CSV table of C-alpha atoms and ligand atoms in Angstrom, one decimal:
chain,number,residue,atom,x,y,z
A,853,MET,CA,-13.4,308.2,109.8
A,854,THR,CA,-13.1,311.3,112.1
A,855,ASP,CA,-13.0,314.2,110.6
A,856,LYS,CA,-10.3,315.5,113.4
A,857,LYS,CA,-6.9,315.4,112.3
A,858,VAL,CA,-3.7,317.7,114.8
A,859,THR,CA,-1.8,319.8,113.1
A,860,LEU,CA,2.8,319.3,113.4
A,861,LYS,CA,4.4,322.2,112.6
A,862,GLN,CA,8.4,322.4,112.1
A,863,ASP,CA,10.2,325.1,113.0
A,864,ASP,CA,13.1,325.1,110.8
A,865,GLN,CA,9.7,325.1,107.5
A,866,ASP,CA,6.8,326.5,107.1
A,867,ARG,CA,4.6,323.9,105.5
A,868,VAL,CA,2.8,322.0,108.5
A,869,VAL,CA,1.9,318.6,108.4
A,870,GLU,CA,-1.9,317.3,109.5
A,871,LEU,CA,-2.5,313.8,110.9
A,872,PRO,CA,-5.5,312.7,111.4
A,873,VAL,CA,-7.1,311.9,114.8
A,874,THR,CA,-9.0,307.9,115.5
A,875,PRO,CA,-11.3,307.6,117.7
A,876,GLY,CA,-11.6,304.3,120.2
A,877,THR,CA,-15.3,303.0,120.5
A,878,MET,CA,-13.5,304.2,124.5
A,879,GLY,CA,-10.3,305.2,125.7
A,880,PRO,CA,-7.4,307.0,124.1
A,881,SER,CA,-8.1,308.4,120.5
A,882,VAL,CA,-4.7,308.1,118.3
A,883,ILE,CA,-2.5,310.3,116.0
A,884,ASP,CA,-2.7,307.9,113.1
A,885,ILE,CA,1.5,308.8,112.3
A,886,ARG,CA,1.5,305.8,109.3
A,887,SER,CA,2.4,308.5,106.6
A,888,LEU,CA,4.4,311.3,109.0
A,889,TYR,CA,8.3,309.9,107.9
A,890,ALA,CA,6.9,309.8,104.3
A,891,GLN,CA,6.1,313.6,105.0
A,892,THR,CA,8.5,314.0,107.2
A,893,GLY,CA,11.1,312.6,107.4
A,894,HIS,CA,11.1,311.4,110.4
A,895,PHE,CA,10.7,308.7,112.6
A,896,THR,CA,8.2,309.4,116.1
A,897,TYR,CA,10.5,308.3,119.4
A,898,ASP,CA,8.8,306.3,122.3
A,899,PRO,CA,10.8,303.0,123.9
A,900,GLY,CA,9.2,301.1,126.1
A,901,PHE,CA,5.9,302.0,124.1
A,902,THR,CA,4.7,304.4,126.7
A,903,SER,CA,2.4,306.5,124.0
A,904,THR,CA,2.2,304.3,121.2
A,905,ALA,CA,-0.7,302.3,120.1
A,906,SER,CA,0.3,299.8,118.4
A,907,CYS,CA,-2.8,297.9,116.5
A,908,THR,CA,-6.5,299.2,116.8
A,909,SER,CA,-8.7,295.8,119.3
A,910,LYS,CA,-11.6,294.1,120.1
A,911,ILE,CA,-10.8,292.0,123.1
A,912,THR,CA,-9.9,293.9,126.5
A,913,PHE,CA,-10.3,297.5,127.7
A,914,ILE,CA,-8.1,299.1,130.6
A,915,ASP,CA,-9.1,302.9,132.4
A,916,GLY,CA,-5.5,302.7,134.4
A,917,ASP,CA,-6.6,306.4,136.0
A,918,ALA,CA,-10.1,304.1,137.2
A,919,GLY,CA,-9.0,300.6,137.4
A,920,VAL,CA,-11.3,299.2,134.8
A,921,LEU,CA,-10.9,296.2,133.0
A,922,LEU,CA,-12.8,294.7,131.2
A,923,TYR,CA,-12.8,291.4,128.8
A,924,ARG,CA,-14.9,292.3,125.8
A,925,GLY,CA,-17.1,295.0,127.7
A,926,TYR,CA,-17.5,293.1,130.6
A,927,PRO,CA,-16.2,294.3,133.2
A,928,ILE,CA,-13.8,292.1,135.1
A,929,GLU,CA,-15.5,292.1,139.8
A,930,GLN,CA,-18.8,291.0,137.2
A,931,LEU,CA,-16.4,287.9,135.3
A,932,ALA,CA,-15.1,286.8,138.6
A,933,GLU,CA,-17.9,286.6,140.2
A,934,LYS,CA,-20.3,285.1,138.1
A,935,CYS,CA,-18.5,282.8,135.2
A,936,ASP,CA,-16.0,280.5,135.2
A,937,PHE,CA,-12.6,280.6,133.6
A,938,LEU,CA,-13.9,278.8,130.2
A,939,GLU,CA,-16.8,280.8,130.3
A,940,VAL,CA,-14.2,283.4,130.2
A,941,CYS,CA,-12.1,281.5,127.4
A,942,TYR,CA,-14.9,281.5,125.2
A,943,LEU,CA,-15.9,285.2,126.1
A,944,LEU,CA,-12.5,286.6,124.4
A,945,LEU,CA,-11.7,283.9,121.2
A,946,ASN,CA,-16.2,284.5,120.3
A,947,GLY,CA,-16.6,287.5,121.7
A,948,ASP,CA,-19.4,287.2,123.8
A,949,LEU,CA,-20.4,285.4,126.1
A,950,PRO,CA,-21.6,281.6,125.3
A,951,ASN,CA,-25.1,280.3,126.2
A,952,GLY,CA,-25.6,277.0,128.2
A,953,SER,CA,-25.9,274.8,124.6
A,954,GLU,CA,-22.0,276.9,123.4
A,955,MET,CA,-21.7,276.2,126.4
A,956,LYS,CA,-21.6,272.6,126.5
A,957,GLY,CA,-20.1,272.5,123.1
A,958,PHE,CA,-17.1,274.2,124.3
A,959,VAL,CA,-17.1,271.9,126.9
A,960,THR,CA,-16.8,269.0,125.2
A,961,THR,CA,-14.8,270.4,122.3
A,962,ILE,CA,-11.7,271.3,125.1
A,963,SER,CA,-12.1,268.0,126.9
A,964,GLN,CA,-11.6,266.3,123.8
A,965,HIS,CA,-7.8,267.7,123.4
A,966,VAL,CA,-6.5,267.9,127.2
A,967,MET,CA,-4.0,264.8,126.1
A,968,VAL,CA,-0.7,265.7,125.0
A,969,HIS,CA,1.1,263.8,122.0
A,970,GLU,CA,2.9,260.7,123.9
A,971,GLN,CA,6.2,261.9,122.0
A,972,LEU,CA,5.5,264.9,123.0
A,973,ILE,CA,5.6,264.2,127.0
A,974,LYS,CA,9.7,263.3,125.3
A,975,PHE,CA,10.8,266.1,125.3
A,976,TYR,CA,10.7,267.0,129.4
A,977,SER,CA,13.4,263.6,130.2
A,978,GLY,CA,16.0,266.0,128.3
A,979,PHE,CA,15.6,268.3,130.8
A,980,ARG,CA,17.3,268.0,134.6
A,981,ARG,CA,14.9,267.5,137.1
A,982,ASP,CA,15.5,271.1,138.8
A,983,ALA,CA,15.0,272.7,135.3
A,984,HIS,CA,12.7,276.1,135.8
A,985,PRO,CA,9.7,275.2,134.9
A,986,MET,CA,9.0,278.8,132.8
A,987,ALA,CA,12.4,277.0,130.9
A,988,VAL,CA,10.5,273.5,130.6
A,989,LEU,CA,7.5,275.4,129.2
A,990,VAL,CA,9.1,277.1,126.2
A,991,GLY,CA,10.6,274.9,125.0
A,992,VAL,CA,7.9,272.1,125.1
A,993,VAL,CA,4.7,274.3,123.8
A,994,GLY,CA,7.1,275.8,120.9
A,995,ALA,CA,8.0,271.5,120.2
A,996,LEU,CA,3.9,271.8,119.7
A,997,SER,CA,4.5,273.0,116.3
A,998,ALA,CA,6.1,270.3,115.3
A,999,PHE,CA,2.8,268.0,116.3
A,1000,TYR,CA,0.2,269.5,114.2
A,1001,HIS,CA,1.8,270.2,110.5
A,1002,GLU,CA,-1.7,268.9,108.7
A,1003,VAL,CA,-3.8,272.2,111.2
A,1004,MET,CA,-1.3,274.4,110.9
A,1005,ASP,CA,-2.6,276.9,108.0
A,1006,ILE,CA,-2.8,280.0,110.3
A,1007,THR,CA,-5.0,282.0,106.9
A,1008,CYS,CA,-7.4,279.4,107.7
A,1009,LYS,CA,-10.0,280.6,110.2
A,1010,GLU,CA,-11.1,276.5,111.3
A,1011,ASP,CA,-6.7,275.8,111.4
A,1012,ARG,CA,-6.7,279.4,113.7
A,1013,TYR,CA,-9.5,277.1,116.2
A,1014,ILE,CA,-8.0,274.0,116.1
A,1015,SER,CA,-4.9,275.7,117.5
A,1016,ALA,CA,-7.0,278.1,119.9
A,1017,ILE,CA,-9.0,275.2,121.9
A,1018,ARG,CA,-5.9,273.0,121.7
A,1019,LEU,CA,-3.4,275.2,123.7
A,1020,ILE,CA,-6.2,276.0,126.0
A,1021,ALA,CA,-6.8,272.8,126.3
A,1022,LYS,CA,-3.5,270.9,126.9
A,1023,MET,CA,-1.4,273.8,129.0
A,1024,PRO,CA,-2.9,273.1,132.3
A,1025,THR,CA,-1.8,268.8,130.9
A,1026,MET,CA,1.7,271.1,130.4
A,1027,VAL,CA,1.7,273.2,133.1
A,1028,ALA,CA,1.0,270.6,135.5
A,1029,MET,CA,4.0,267.7,133.4
A,1030,CYS,CA,6.1,271.3,134.1
A,1031,TYR,CA,6.0,270.1,137.9
A,1032,LYS,CA,5.7,266.6,138.3
A,1033,TYR,CA,8.7,265.8,136.5
A,1034,SER,CA,10.7,268.1,139.1
A,1035,ILE,CA,9.5,265.8,142.0
A,1036,GLY,CA,10.2,263.2,139.7
A,1037,MET,CA,6.9,262.2,139.9
A,1038,PRO,CA,4.4,260.2,137.7
A,1039,PHE,CA,3.4,262.0,135.5
A,1040,ILE,CA,-1.1,262.7,136.7
A,1041,TYR,CA,-2.9,262.2,132.6
A,1042,PRO,CA,-5.9,264.3,132.8
A,1043,LYS,CA,-9.3,263.4,132.7
A,1044,ARG,CA,-11.5,264.4,130.0
A,1045,LYS,CA,-15.4,264.8,132.8
A,1046,LEU,CA,-13.2,267.2,135.3
A,1047,GLY,CA,-13.9,270.8,135.4
A,1048,TYR,CA,-11.3,273.0,133.8
A,1049,ALA,CA,-9.6,273.7,137.5
A,1050,GLU,CA,-10.0,270.5,138.7
A,1051,ASN,CA,-8.6,268.8,137.0
A,1052,PHE,CA,-5.6,271.1,136.6
A,1053,MET,CA,-4.8,271.0,140.3
A,1054,ARG,CA,-5.9,266.7,140.3
A,1055,MET,CA,-3.1,266.7,137.7
A,1056,MET,CA,-0.8,268.9,140.0
A,1057,HIS,CA,-1.5,267.8,143.5
A,1058,GLY,CA,-3.6,263.6,142.8
A,1059,ASP,CA,-0.9,260.8,143.5
A,1060,ALA,CA,-1.0,258.8,140.9
A,1061,GLY,CA,-1.6,255.7,144.1
A,1062,GLU,CA,-4.6,256.8,145.1
A,1063,ASP,CA,-7.6,259.1,144.1
A,1064,TYR,CA,-7.8,262.5,144.3
A,1065,LEU,CA,-10.4,264.7,145.8
A,1066,ALA,CA,-10.4,268.2,145.5
A,1067,ASN,CA,-12.0,271.3,148.0
A,1068,PRO,CA,-14.1,272.7,145.9
A,1069,VAL,CA,-13.5,276.7,147.4
A,1070,LEU,CA,-9.5,276.2,146.5
A,1071,VAL,CA,-11.0,274.9,142.9
A,1072,ARG,CA,-13.3,277.7,142.7
A,1073,ALA,CA,-10.6,280.5,143.7
A,1074,LEU,CA,-7.8,279.4,141.0
A,1075,ASP,CA,-10.4,279.5,138.4
A,1076,ARG,CA,-10.7,282.4,139.1
A,1077,ILE,CA,-7.5,283.1,139.2
A,1078,LEU,CA,-7.1,282.4,136.4
A,1079,ILE,CA,-9.9,284.3,135.0
A,1080,LEU,CA,-8.3,287.4,136.7
A,1081,HIS,CA,-5.2,286.9,134.3
A,1082,ALA,CA,-6.2,285.8,131.0
A,1083,ASP,CA,-6.0,289.1,129.3
A,1084,HIS,CA,-4.5,292.1,129.7
A,1085,GLU,CA,-4.7,294.3,126.3
A,1086,GLN,CA,-0.7,295.1,125.0
A,1087,ASN,CA,0.9,294.0,127.7
A,1088,ALA,CA,4.5,292.8,127.1
A,1089,SER,CA,4.0,288.8,126.4
A,1090,THR,CA,0.5,289.7,124.5
A,1091,SER,CA,2.6,292.7,122.0
A,1092,THR,CA,4.9,289.4,121.2
A,1093,VAL,CA,2.8,287.5,120.4
A,1094,ARG,CA,1.8,289.3,117.9
A,1095,LEU,CA,4.9,290.6,117.0
A,1096,ALA,CA,6.4,287.0,116.7
A,1097,GLY,CA,2.8,286.1,114.9
A,1098,SER,CA,2.9,289.1,112.5
A,1099,SER,CA,5.7,287.6,110.5
A,1100,GLY,CA,2.9,284.8,110.4
A,1101,ALA,CA,4.8,282.4,113.0
A,1102,ASN,CA,3.1,279.6,113.6
A,1103,PRO,CA,0.6,280.2,117.6
A,1104,TYR,CA,2.7,277.0,119.5
A,1105,ALA,CA,6.5,279.5,118.2
A,1106,CYS,CA,4.2,282.5,119.3
A,1107,VAL,CA,3.5,281.7,122.3
A,1108,ALA,CA,6.3,280.1,123.2
A,1109,ALA,CA,7.9,283.6,122.8
A,1110,GLY,CA,5.0,285.2,124.6
A,1111,ILE,CA,6.5,282.5,127.0
A,1112,ALA,CA,10.1,283.6,126.8
A,1113,CYS,CA,8.5,287.6,127.5
A,1114,LEU,CA,6.1,286.5,130.2
A,1115,TRP,CA,9.1,285.1,132.5
A,1116,GLY,CA,10.5,288.3,133.1
A,1117,ALA,CA,10.7,289.8,136.8
A,1118,ALA,CA,9.3,293.0,135.2
A,1119,HIS,CA,5.9,291.2,134.3
A,1120,GLY,CA,4.7,287.8,135.0
A,1121,GLY,CA,7.8,287.0,136.7
A,1122,ALA,CA,6.9,289.7,140.0
A,1123,ASN,CA,4.3,287.2,141.2
A,1124,GLU,CA,7.8,284.0,142.1
A,1125,ALA,CA,9.4,287.9,142.8
A,1126,VAL,CA,6.7,288.9,145.6
A,1127,LEU,CA,7.3,285.6,147.7
A,1128,ASN,CA,10.9,285.5,147.3
A,1129,MET,CA,10.7,289.0,148.4
A,1130,LEU,CA,8.3,288.9,152.4
A,1131,GLU,CA,10.6,285.8,152.3
A,1132,GLU,CA,13.9,288.2,151.8
A,1133,ILE,CA,11.6,291.3,154.4
A,1134,GLY,CA,11.0,287.9,156.6
A,1135,ASP,CA,9.2,289.8,159.5
A,1136,VAL,CA,6.7,293.3,160.1
A,1137,SER,CA,9.8,295.2,161.6
A,1138,LYS,CA,12.7,295.0,158.6
A,1139,ILE,CA,9.4,296.3,156.0
A,1140,GLY,CA,10.7,300.2,156.7
A,1141,GLU,CA,14.6,299.4,155.4
A,1142,TYR,CA,12.9,297.3,152.3
A,1143,VAL,CA,10.4,300.2,151.2
A,1144,ALA,CA,13.7,302.6,151.6
A,1145,ARG,CA,15.6,300.3,149.3
A,1146,ALA,CA,12.5,300.7,146.8
A,1147,LYS,CA,12.7,304.5,147.0
A,1148,ASP,CA,16.1,305.2,146.9
A,1149,LYS,CA,17.8,305.5,143.3
A,1150,ASN,CA,20.9,303.6,144.0
A,1151,ASP,CA,19.8,300.2,145.1
A,1152,PRO,CA,18.7,298.8,142.3
A,1153,PHE,CA,15.9,296.7,144.7
A,1154,ARG,CA,11.9,297.4,143.9
A,1155,LEU,CA,9.2,296.5,145.8
A,1156,MET,CA,7.8,293.6,144.3
A,1157,GLY,CA,4.0,293.4,143.2
A,1158,PHE,CA,3.6,296.7,142.8
A,1159,GLY,CA,3.6,299.3,140.5
A,1160,HIS,CA,2.1,299.5,136.9
A,1161,ARG,CA,2.7,301.0,132.7
A,1162,VAL,CA,-1.3,301.5,133.0
A,1163,TYR,CA,-2.1,301.4,136.5
A,1164,LYS,CA,-2.8,304.4,138.0
A,1165,ASN,CA,-5.5,303.5,140.6
A,1166,TYR,CA,-5.6,300.1,142.2
A,1167,ASP,CA,-5.1,297.0,139.5
A,1168,PRO,CA,-9.0,296.5,139.7
A,1169,ARG,CA,-7.2,292.9,139.9
A,1170,ALA,CA,-5.0,292.8,142.8
A,1171,LYS,CA,-8.6,293.9,144.8
A,1172,LEU,CA,-10.0,290.6,143.1
A,1173,MET,CA,-6.8,289.1,144.4
A,1174,ARG,CA,-6.8,289.2,147.3
A,1175,GLN,CA,-10.3,288.8,148.3
A,1176,THR,CA,-9.1,285.3,147.3
A,1177,CYS,CA,-6.5,285.4,149.5
A,1178,HIS,CA,-9.1,285.8,152.2
A,1179,GLU,CA,-11.1,283.2,151.0
A,1180,VAL,CA,-8.9,280.9,150.7
A,1181,LEU,CA,-6.9,281.3,154.0
A,1182,ASP,CA,-10.3,281.0,155.6
A,1183,GLU,CA,-10.8,277.6,153.8
A,1184,LEU,CA,-7.7,276.6,155.1
A,1185,ASN,CA,-7.1,278.0,158.6
A,1186,LEU,CA,-4.6,280.0,157.8
A,1187,ASN,CA,-6.2,283.9,158.7
A,1188,ASP,CA,-2.6,284.2,160.2
A,1189,ASP,CA,-0.5,283.3,157.1
A,1190,ARG,CA,3.0,285.3,158.5
A,1191,LEU,CA,3.5,286.2,154.1
A,1192,PHE,CA,-0.2,287.2,153.8
A,1193,LYS,CA,0.1,289.2,156.9
A,1194,LEU,CA,3.4,290.8,155.9
A,1195,ALA,CA,1.7,291.7,152.6
A,1196,MET,CA,-1.3,293.8,154.2
A,1197,GLU,CA,1.2,295.7,156.4
A,1198,LEU,CA,3.8,296.0,153.8
A,1199,GLU,CA,0.1,297.9,151.6
A,1200,ARG,CA,-0.7,300.4,154.2
A,1201,ILE,CA,3.0,301.3,155.1
A,1202,ALA,CA,3.7,301.3,151.2
A,1203,LEU,CA,0.3,303.6,150.0
A,1204,GLU,CA,0.7,305.7,153.4
A,1205,ASP,CA,4.0,306.4,152.3
A,1206,PRO,CA,5.3,309.9,149.7
A,1207,TYR,CA,7.1,308.2,147.5
A,1208,PHE,CA,3.8,305.7,146.3
A,1209,VAL,CA,1.5,308.3,146.6
A,1210,GLU,CA,2.5,310.9,143.8
A,1211,LYS,CA,4.5,307.6,142.0
A,1212,LYS,CA,1.1,306.8,141.6
A,1213,LEU,CA,2.7,303.1,142.5
A,1214,TYR,CA,-0.2,300.6,143.3
A,1215,PRO,CA,-0.5,296.7,144.2
A,1216,ASN,CA,-1.0,294.9,140.5
A,1217,VAL,CA,-2.4,291.8,140.3
A,1218,ASP,CA,0.9,289.8,141.0
A,1219,PHE,CA,1.0,291.2,144.8
A,1220,TYR,CA,-1.3,288.4,145.7
A,1221,SER,CA,-1.3,286.5,143.4
A,1222,GLY,CA,2.0,284.5,144.4
A,1223,ILE,CA,0.6,283.9,149.0
A,1224,VAL,CA,-2.7,283.2,147.0
A,1225,LEU,CA,-1.4,280.0,145.3
A,1226,ARG,CA,1.4,279.5,147.9
A,1227,ALA,CA,-1.5,278.3,150.5
A,1228,LEU,CA,-2.8,276.7,146.9
A,1229,GLY,CA,0.4,274.2,147.5
A,1230,ILE,CA,1.8,275.7,144.0
A,1231,PRO,CA,5.2,275.8,144.8
A,1232,THR,CA,6.4,279.4,143.9
A,1233,GLU,CA,8.9,278.4,140.7
A,1234,MET,CA,5.5,277.6,139.7
A,1235,PHE,CA,3.7,280.9,139.5
A,1236,THR,CA,4.6,282.4,136.8
A,1237,ALA,CA,3.8,278.9,134.7
A,1238,ILE,CA,0.2,279.2,136.6
A,1239,PHE,CA,0.1,282.6,135.2
A,1240,ALA,CA,1.4,281.2,131.1
A,1241,LEU,CA,-1.6,279.2,131.4
A,1242,ALA,CA,-4.0,281.4,131.9
A,1243,ARG,CA,-2.5,283.2,129.7
A,1244,SER,CA,-2.0,281.6,127.3
A,1245,VAL,CA,-6.0,282.6,126.7
A,1246,GLY,CA,-5.3,285.7,126.0
A,1247,TRP,CA,-2.3,285.5,123.5
A,1248,ILE,CA,-4.0,282.9,121.0
A,1249,ALA,CA,-7.3,285.5,120.9
A,1250,GLN,CA,-5.0,287.7,120.4
A,1251,TRP,CA,-3.5,286.5,118.3
A,1252,ASP,CA,-6.1,285.0,115.9
A,1253,GLU,CA,-7.2,289.0,115.8
A,1254,MET,CA,-4.4,290.1,114.7
A,1255,ILE,CA,-4.9,287.5,111.8
A,1256,SER,CA,-8.2,288.3,110.3
A,1257,ASP,CA,-6.8,292.7,111.1
A,1258,PRO,CA,-6.9,293.2,107.1
A,1259,GLU,CA,-4.6,295.8,108.4
A,1260,LEU,CA,-2.0,293.8,109.5
A,1261,LYS,CA,1.2,294.3,108.5
A,1262,ILE,CA,5.1,292.3,109.1
A,1263,GLY,CA,5.7,294.5,112.6
A,1264,ARG,CA,9.0,296.5,111.4
A,1265,PRO,CA,10.0,299.2,113.5
A,1266,ARG,CA,12.6,302.0,113.1
A,1267,GLN,CA,15.5,303.1,115.6
A,1268,LEU,CA,16.7,307.0,116.3
A,1269,TYR,CA,20.3,305.8,115.3
A,1270,LYS,CA,22.9,307.1,117.2
A,1271,GLY,CA,26.1,304.5,116.1
A,1272,VAL,CA,29.3,306.2,114.6
A,1273,THR,CA,29.0,307.8,111.3
A,1274,THR,CA,30.4,306.3,108.2
A,1275,ARG,CA,33.8,305.0,107.7
A,1276,ASP,CA,36.0,303.2,105.5
A,1277,VAL,CA,37.9,299.9,106.9
A,1278,LYS,CA,41.3,300.4,107.5
A,1279,SER,CA,44.1,296.4,106.8
A,1280,ILE,CA,44.7,295.0,109.3
A,1281,SER,CA,48.3,296.2,109.4
A,1282,ASN,CA,46.8,299.5,109.5
A,1283,ARG,CA,44.2,300.2,112.7
B,1524,LIG,C1,2.6,292.7,134.8
B,1524,LIG,O1,1.7,295.8,131.5
B,1524,LIG,C2,0.6,295.0,131.8
B,1524,LIG,O2,-0.9,294.4,131.6
B,1524,LIG,C3,1.2,293.9,132.3
B,1524,LIG,C4,0.6,293.0,133.8
B,1524,LIG,C5,-0.8,291.9,132.4
B,1524,LIG,O3,-1.7,291.2,133.3
B,1524,LIG,O4,0.5,291.0,131.6
B,1524,LIG,O5,-0.3,293.6,134.0
B,1524,LIG,C6,1.2,292.5,134.4
B,1524,LIG,O6,3.9,292.7,134.3
B,1524,LIG,C7,2.4,293.5,135.9
B,1524,LIG,C8,3.5,294.5,137.2
B,1524,LIG,C9,4.4,293.1,137.1
B,1524,LIG,N1,5.9,293.6,137.9
B,1524,LIG,C10,5.5,293.6,139.0
B,1524,LIG,O7,5.0,293.9,139.6
B,1524,LIG,C11,7.6,294.2,138.8
B,1524,LIG,C12,7.8,296.1,139.8
B,1524,LIG,N2,7.0,296.7,138.8
B,1524,LIG,C13,8.0,298.2,138.1
B,1524,LIG,O8,9.5,297.4,137.5
B,1524,LIG,C14,7.5,298.5,137.5
B,1524,LIG,O9,6.0,299.4,138.4
B,1524,LIG,C15,6.4,297.8,136.1
B,1524,LIG,C16,7.3,297.9,135.5
B,1524,LIG,C17,5.5,297.2,136.1
B,1524,LIG,C18,5.8,299.3,135.1
B,1524,LIG,O10,7.0,300.0,135.3
B,1524,LIG,P1,6.8,301.4,133.9
B,1524,LIG,O11,5.8,301.9,133.9
B,1524,LIG,O12,8.0,301.3,132.9
B,1524,LIG,O13,7.1,302.3,135.6
B,1524,LIG,P2,9.0,303.0,135.6
B,1524,LIG,O14,9.6,301.8,135.6
B,1524,LIG,O15,9.0,303.8,134.4
B,1524,LIG,O16,8.9,303.4,136.7
B,1524,LIG,C19,8.2,304.6,137.1
B,1524,LIG,C20,8.3,305.6,138.1
B,1524,LIG,C21,10.2,305.2,138.4
B,1524,LIG,O17,10.5,306.0,139.6
B,1524,LIG,P3,11.0,307.6,138.1
B,1524,LIG,O18,12.3,306.9,137.3
B,1524,LIG,O19,10.2,308.5,137.8
B,1524,LIG,O20,11.8,308.0,140.0
B,1524,LIG,O21,8.2,304.8,139.3
B,1524,LIG,C22,9.6,304.3,139.8
B,1524,LIG,C23,10.3,303.8,138.9
B,1524,LIG,O22,11.4,304.0,140.0
B,1524,LIG,N3,8.7,303.0,140.6
B,1524,LIG,C24,8.4,302.0,141.5
B,1524,LIG,C25,8.1,300.6,141.3
B,1524,LIG,N4,8.1,300.8,140.6
B,1524,LIG,C26,8.4,301.7,139.6
B,1524,LIG,N5,9.8,302.0,143.0
B,1524,LIG,C27,9.2,301.2,143.9
B,1524,LIG,N6,8.9,300.0,143.8
B,1524,LIG,C28,8.5,299.9,142.3
B,1524,LIG,N7,7.7,298.6,141.7
């Protein structure tokens, strides 16, 4: 334990309160306030948790000012260049990158769990064809809880691990089924011998009536997109998974809660919102009007794909996403893609605008991801489902870390009460 402390003195009291300061291996230290209420009778107040560390974690580190993102200490730029998504899944789950034999074993294990129960598939037919894929995904992933009763003892390390494997392995199958169901096409079952991203592309774009040959450049691009979205510290959806898991809820139900949270336009829903925004702007000549609206306090419009709670510098994932955008559009001879050109012009104008400069608003991971996904033939309403597919490994790794944490307590925040003070009920004739 550190001997560093902070001292708190309330103006109308002589007594001071000392609170320990605990350093991390990187990033800000924390003031341990667990004894604050007992010592002062006060809560802290931090809506949106802008200054609150909710847990200890060893998985992902972000330096928002420097635009740094590390998974288990490895820079995202190096992982995106040198690894594939399943290697990153292994890293997030186990704490280090696999060697050759570990990777072979992991890939084999994942491949053994890519199928979903035939009864689970019946859940899709309960939805309208035009149901939003995230609504379907919340339902189907939550329904997984009903299929693995015999291996859901969360105190058992092996049960936790097989739950993680099942989620990582089945998410591509379930997400692709959301798409096929929405267009009335037969489901394409996964092939165990295909790579993770290639399998997903085949389940999304394959046709039951003929063989599907995936473009390796596009497969690699999708695999990189999954890496960029795999985990991101204690964001809203990960915090949702942790809070749900702190009560002892099973991992599938917790991930379903995370999917529900990710759906919001301020979070994972932003990639879909970016595409809709670019379509609405339509032309470079309209950019000024929309930038002005984004700056107008009386206009609820925000520049989707811009800004971040933590990054006050360029989101390193956005840089990699823009590079992936170039590669994919090059491969598909779509370099004059109008939305990509519109996005780059919008970025240029916004980054020169004092409002965005002063508020340190930069493009985030969602700004370019929609353009790449659209070029990969993925419909806009599926974008956030792809984000959920990628983030499932981060959610389950963070959930597992929390369940294994000796400091685990059920999450139960308090509040600042501003309601009516105590009063007596009058009989209805006297109200
Ligand atoms: C993700 O947390 C994560 O790690 C999330 C994520 C992950 O991988 O899990 O990175 C994924 O969710 C990325 C963010 C995707 N969302 C969007 O692109 C939606 C548009 N962005 C904003 O809604 C906003 O920037 C947030 C939600 C991302 C962050 O909001 P904060 O941290 O609560 O900041 P804020 O709303 O307090 O904004 C600070 C100021 C405000 O102005 P003032 O009230 O101080 O005058 O900046 C302004 C805001 O009005 N602002 C914007 C803006 N974002 C913030 N103004 C115009 N356009 C924007 N996009």
